[in-house]
Coordinates of C-alpha atoms in Angstrom, one line a residue:
M267 CA 0.0 0.0 0.0
L268 CA 1.3 3.4 -0.9
K269 CA 1.6 5.6 2.2
S270 CA 3.8 8.5 1.1
L271 CA 5.6 10.1 -1.7
S272 CA 9.1 11.6 -1.5
L273 CA 10.1 14.1 -4.2
T274 CA 13.6 15.5 -4.3
W275 CA 14.8 17.7 -7.1
L276 CA 17.5 20.1 -8.4
S277 CA 16.7 23.4 -10.0
K278 CA 19.1 25.8 -11.7
A279 CA 18.3 29.4 -11.1
D280 CA 20.2 32.2 -12.7
L281 CA 19.3 34.6 -9.9
S282 CA 19.1 33.4 -6.3
N283 CA 17.3 36.4 -4.9
L284 CA 14.0 34.5 -4.5
N285 CA 13.8 34.9 -0.7
A286 CA 16.2 37.6 0.3
G287 CA 16.9 38.7 3.8
E288 CA 16.1 42.1 5.2
G289 CA 19.4 43.7 4.4
A290 CA 20.6 47.1 5.6
G291 CA 19.9 50.5 4.1
N292 CA 19.5 50.2 0.3
V293 CA 21.0 46.7 0.0
T294 CA 18.9 43.6 -0.4
E295 CA 21.0 40.7 0.9
L296 CA 20.9 37.0 0.1
K297 CA 20.0 34.4 2.7
L298 CA 23.2 32.4 3.2
Y299 CA 24.3 29.2 5.0
D300 CA 27.5 27.0 5.2
E301 CA 29.6 29.8 6.6
S302 CA 27.8 32.3 4.3
T303 CA 29.1 30.7 1.1
K304 CA 25.8 29.3 -0.3
P305 CA 22.4 30.8 -0.8
Y306 CA 19.1 29.3 0.3
A307 CA 15.4 30.1 0.3
S308 CA 13.6 29.3 3.5
G309 CA 11.2 26.3 3.9
Q310 CA 8.5 28.8 4.8
A311 CA 9.0 30.6 1.5
V312 CA 8.9 27.3 -0.5
R313 CA 5.7 26.2 1.3
R314 CA 4.0 29.5 0.6
A315 CA 5.0 29.3 -3.1
L316 CA 3.8 25.7 -3.3
F317 CA 0.3 26.4 -1.8
D318 CA -0.1 29.6 -3.7
T319 CA 0.5 27.6 -6.9
I320 CA -2.2 25.1 -5.9
Q321 CA -4.6 27.9 -5.0
R322 CA -4.1 29.6 -8.3
E323 CA -5.6 26.5 -10.0
Y324 CA -8.1 25.4 -7.4
E325 CA -9.3 28.7 -5.8
E326 CA -12.8 27.3 -5.2
H327 CA -11.4 24.8 -2.7
F328 CA -9.6 27.4 -0.5
H329 CA -12.1 28.7 1.9
C330 CA -9.9 30.8 4.2
T331 CA -6.4 32.2 4.7
P332 CA -3.5 30.8 6.8
E333 CA -3.9 33.7 9.2
S334 CA -7.6 33.0 9.8
P335 CA -8.2 29.3 9.3
C336 CA -11.7 27.9 9.1
T337 CA -10.4 24.5 10.4
D338 CA -12.7 22.6 8.0
V339 CA -10.3 19.9 6.9
E340 CA -13.0 18.0 5.0
K341 CA -13.8 20.8 2.6
C342 CA -11.0 23.4 2.8
W343 CA -7.8 22.4 1.1
S344 CA -5.9 25.2 2.8
C345 CA -6.6 23.9 6.3
D346 CA -6.1 20.3 5.2
L347 CA -2.8 20.6 3.3
R348 CA -1.2 23.6 5.1
G349 CA -2.2 22.7 8.6
F350 CA -3.2 25.4 11.1
L351 CA -3.2 26.6 14.6
A352 CA -6.5 28.2 15.5
P353 CA -6.5 29.9 19.0
E354 CA -9.6 29.4 21.1
E355 CA -10.9 31.3 24.1
G356 CA -9.2 30.2 27.3
A357 CA -6.2 27.9 27.1
G358 CA -4.9 26.0 24.1
G359 CA -6.4 25.9 20.6
T360 CA -7.1 23.6 17.6
R361 CA -4.0 22.4 15.8
R362 CA -3.4 20.4 12.6
W363 CA 0.0 19.2 11.5
S364 CA 0.4 19.5 7.7
P365 CA 0.7 16.2 5.8
V366 CA 3.1 18.0 3.4
K367 CA 6.7 18.5 4.7
V368 CA 8.7 21.0 2.7
S369 CA 12.5 21.6 2.9
P370 CA 14.3 24.9 2.3
A371 CA 15.8 25.3 -1.1
F372 CA 19.5 24.8 -0.5
G373 CA 22.0 26.2 -3.0
Q374 CA 24.5 23.5 -3.7
L375 CA 27.5 25.4 -5.0
R376 CA 29.9 28.0 -3.6
R377 CA 29.8 30.9 -5.9
E378 CA 30.8 34.6 -5.9
I379 CA 28.0 37.0 -4.8
V380 CA 27.5 39.8 -7.3
S381 CA 25.5 43.0 -6.7
D382 CA 23.1 44.5 -9.2
L383 CA 22.6 48.3 -9.0
L384 CA 19.0 49.4 -9.4
T385 CA 17.9 53.0 -10.0
R386 CA 14.5 54.6 -9.2
H387 CA 13.3 57.6 -11.2
S388 CA 10.6 60.0 -10.1
D389 CA 9.4 63.4 -11.1
L390 CA 9.0 64.3 -7.4
A391 CA 12.8 64.4 -7.1
K392 CA 12.8 67.5 -9.4
E393 CA 10.8 69.3 -6.8
N394 CA 13.0 68.1 -3.9
R395 CA 10.2 66.2 -2.4
E396 CA 12.0 62.9 -2.6
S397 CA 15.2 62.0 -0.9
K398 CA 17.9 61.3 -3.5
D399 CA 19.5 58.8 -1.1
M400 CA 16.6 56.3 -1.9
R401 CA 17.0 56.5 -5.7
L402 CA 19.8 53.8 -5.7
A403 CA 19.5 50.2 -4.5
H404 CA 21.8 47.1 -4.6
V405 CA 20.4 43.6 -5.0
Q406 CA 22.7 40.6 -4.3
M407 CA 22.6 37.8 -6.8
M408 CA 24.2 34.4 -7.3
D409 CA 23.9 31.8 -10.0
N410 CA 23.3 28.4 -8.4
I411 CA 21.7 25.0 -8.4
Y412 CA 19.1 24.4 -5.6
R413 CA 18.1 21.1 -4.0
L414 CA 14.5 20.9 -2.6
S415 CA 12.4 18.1 -1.1
V416 CA 8.7 17.6 -0.5
I417 CA 7.3 14.6 1.5
I418 CA 3.6 13.9 1.1
D419 CA 2.0 11.9 3.9
I420 CA -0.8 10.5 1.6
L421 CA -2.8 8.6 4.3
N422 CA -3.2 11.7 6.4
I423 CA -4.5 13.9 3.7
G424 CA -8.1 14.7 4.6
K425 CA -8.0 12.7 7.8
V426 CA -8.4 13.8 11.4
R427 CA -8.1 11.3 14.2
E428 CA -9.0 11.8 17.8
P429 CA -8.3 9.6 20.8
K430 CA -11.0 7.6 22.3
I431 CA -10.9 8.1 26.1
E432 CA -12.5 5.9 28.8
K433 CA -12.8 7.0 32.4
K434 CA -12.1 4.3 35.0
Q435 CA -12.7 5.5 38.5
K436 CA -10.7 8.7 38.7
K437 CA -8.4 8.0 35.8
E438 CA -8.8 8.6 32.1
Q439 CA -6.9 6.5 29.5
V440 CA -6.7 6.3 25.7
V441 CA -8.2 3.0 24.5
G442 CA -8.2 3.7 20.7
W443 CA -8.6 6.2 18.0
V444 CA -11.6 7.5 16.1
D445 CA -11.7 9.1 12.6
K446 CA -13.4 12.4 13.0
V447 CA -12.8 13.3 9.4
N448 CA -11.9 10.8 6.6
I449 CA -12.4 11.9 3.0
S450 CA -13.0 9.5 0.2
K451 CA -10.2 7.8 -1.8
N452 CA -11.2 9.8 -4.9
E453 CA -10.9 13.1 -3.1
R454 CA -7.6 12.1 -1.5
V455 CA -6.2 11.3 -5.0
K456 CA -7.5 14.6 -6.3
R457 CA -5.7 16.6 -3.6
T458 CA -2.5 14.6 -4.0
K459 CA -2.5 15.1 -7.8
A460 CA -3.0 18.9 -7.2
L461 CA 0.2 18.9 -5.0
L462 CA 2.1 17.1 -7.7
D463 CA 1.0 19.6 -10.4
A464 CA 2.0 22.4 -8.1
I465 CA 5.5 21.0 -7.7
Y466 CA 5.8 20.8 -11.5
H467 CA 4.5 24.4 -12.0
L468 CA 6.1 25.8 -8.8
S469 CA 6.0 29.6 -8.9
G470 CA 5.1 32.6 -6.7
F471 CA 8.4 33.3 -5.0
A472 CA 9.2 36.9 -4.0
K473 CA 10.8 38.7 -7.0
Q474 CA 10.4 35.6 -9.2
A475 CA 8.6 37.5 -12.0
R476 CA 11.2 40.2 -12.1
S477 CA 14.1 37.8 -12.0
A478 CA 12.5 35.4 -14.5
A479 CA 13.7 32.6 -12.2
S480 CA 12.1 29.3 -11.2
L481 CA 12.6 26.6 -8.7
A482 CA 10.5 24.0 -10.5
P483 CA 12.1 20.6 -10.9
E484 CA 14.8 20.0 -13.6
I485 CA 16.2 16.8 -12.1
L486 CA 13.6 15.0 -10.0
V487 CA 13.7 11.8 -8.0
V488 CA 10.3 10.4 -7.0
A489 CA 10.0 7.7 -4.5
A490 CA 6.7 5.9 -3.8
K491 CA 6.9 4.5 -0.3
P492 CA 5.0 1.7 1.5
T493 CA 5.7 3.6 4.8
Y494 CA 6.2 7.2 5.9
N495 CA 9.7 8.4 6.3
Q496 CA 11.9 11.3 5.2
R497 CA 14.9 9.2 4.2
G498 CA 16.8 9.6 1.0
Q499 CA 16.6 13.4 0.5
Q500 CA 20.4 13.5 -0.1
V501 CA 20.2 11.2 -3.1
I502 CA 21.2 14.0 -5.5
D503 CA 23.2 16.4 -3.3
L504 CA 26.0 17.9 -5.3
N505 CA 29.7 18.2 -4.5
E506 CA 31.9 21.3 -5.0
Q507 CA 32.3 20.4 -8.7
G508 CA 28.6 20.3 -9.3
A509 CA 28.5 16.5 -9.6
V510 CA 26.5 13.9 -7.7
P511 CA 28.8 11.7 -5.6
I512 CA 28.4 8.2 -7.1
D513 CA 29.1 6.3 -3.8
R514 CA 26.4 8.2 -1.9
L515 CA 23.9 7.7 -4.8
E516 CA 24.5 3.9 -4.8
T517 CA 24.1 3.7 -1.1
V518 CA 20.8 5.6 -1.1
L519 CA 19.4 3.5 -4.0
K520 CA 20.3 0.3 -2.2
E521 CA 18.4 1.5 0.8
Y522 CA 15.4 2.2 -1.4
E523 CA 15.6 -1.4 -2.7
V524 CA 15.7 -2.8 0.8
T525 CA 12.6 -0.8 2.0
G526 CA 10.6 -1.7 -1.1
D527 CA 10.3 1.9 -2.5
K528 CA 9.5 2.4 -6.2
L529 CA 11.5 5.1 -8.0
C530 CA 11.2 7.1 -11.1
V531 CA 13.6 9.9 -12.3
G532 CA 12.7 13.0 -14.3
W533 CA 15.7 14.4 -16.2
T534 CA 16.7 17.6 -17.9
P535 CA 20.2 17.5 -19.6
G536 CA 22.9 20.0 -18.7
I537 CA 22.2 20.5 -15.0
I538 CA 24.9 18.4 -13.3
Q539 CA 28.5 17.7 -14.3
N540 CA 28.5 13.9 -14.3
E541 CA 25.1 13.2 -15.8
G542 CA 26.3 10.2 -17.9
A543 CA 27.7 8.4 -14.8
V544 CA 24.5 9.1 -12.8
Q545 CA 22.2 7.9 -15.5
E546 CA 24.3 4.7 -15.8
I547 CA 23.8 4.0 -12.0
F548 CA 20.0 4.6 -12.4
G549 CA 20.1 2.1 -15.3
E550 CA 21.9 -0.5 -13.1
F551 CA 19.1 -0.2 -10.5
K552 CA 16.5 -0.5 -13.3
I553 CA 15.1 2.9 -12.4
P554 CA 13.3 4.6 -15.4
V555 CA 14.7 8.0 -16.5
V556 CA 12.1 10.1 -18.3
T557 CA 11.2 13.7 -18.6
V558 CA 10.1 15.7 -15.5
A559 CA 6.5 15.8 -16.8
E560 CA 6.5 12.0 -17.3
A561 CA 7.9 11.5 -13.8
I562 CA 5.1 13.6 -12.3
Q563 CA 2.6 11.5 -14.3
W564 CA 4.2 8.3 -13.0
A565 CA 3.7 9.6 -9.5
K566 CA 0.1 10.3 -10.2
E567 CA -0.4 6.7 -11.5
Q568 CA 1.2 5.3 -8.3
V569 CA -1.3 7.4 -6.2
E570 CA -4.2 6.1 -8.2
K571 CA -3.1 2.5 -7.7
G572 CA -2.2 2.7 -4.1
A573 CA -3.9 5.6 -2.3

C-alpha cells in the first residue's frame, strides 16, 4: 500500500534572490548558509509558493487564509494541506500538522556574490520632495543549483483522528482512535495530484517575476513509499564540482531497494557535471529515467493505484 511520496529535485536558477533577507539601508542581501558561502530560500517561502501555486488553479477549494483558518479539513484544502493553529478562548487551541513536509531550497555550489545596481526615477525628485538617497539600491545575486524536497503523507490527507478516552474510576486513559474526518479515496487522490501539479509548476516566490527565475524541478527523483519516512533526501546532493557523488547515490538507492520503495527519475540535460555516470547508475538499478513531466505523471499513477 502506498503511504507516502518523496520528491527531491534540483533546479538551476540564474538569480538566487527569490527569498532575500532584510538587508541594511538600500542593500537587499541573500539568505546564506554554510559559513555564508551558499544561498538558500527558507522552507516557509517554499511552502508559501507551493500552496499559492495550488490555490491559483483550485481557488474554489480554498475557503480561508492561513492567518484566519476555518479548520474545516473535510472541505477546505488550505486547512487540510497547510495545517493550522486556531486559537480558542481560554487555554490552548485547535492544531493540525500539515501532511506536506517541505524543505528549504539549498544552494549546492559555492559561488561569488554579485551586486546589481538598481535605480529609481521619479518626477518628485525634481521638486526636492523625494530623498535622492533612496534612488539607488543594490540587490545581491548568485547563479546556483538548488536542492529541494517535499514529502507527502498521503494517508493523512483529509484525515483527522481523535483519541477515544475511557474513564475508569478517577483515571482517564486512551483506548483507541476514532476518525473524526476521513475523506473519500477519490478526493484524496485529487488533492495529492494537485500537489504534484503544483511542484511541476512551482511559482510565486518573491521577486520571481522580475528575476525570470524558477525553482520548479529540472532533475527529479520520485519515491513511492510503502511507509512514511523522510529518508533519501540527499540522493542528488552535489559536491563542489557540481557532480552527484556516485558512492552516496549507490548507497541511497540500495536502501530504497531494501525498503521496497519504487522510484522514477525526471531528467533535464545540462544541470549536473557527471550526468552520464549518474544515468548509468540509475540504469543498473533499473530505475526509469524520463522527462520531468513524465515522472510527475508516473507519481500520479502510483497514487491512483495505491492511495
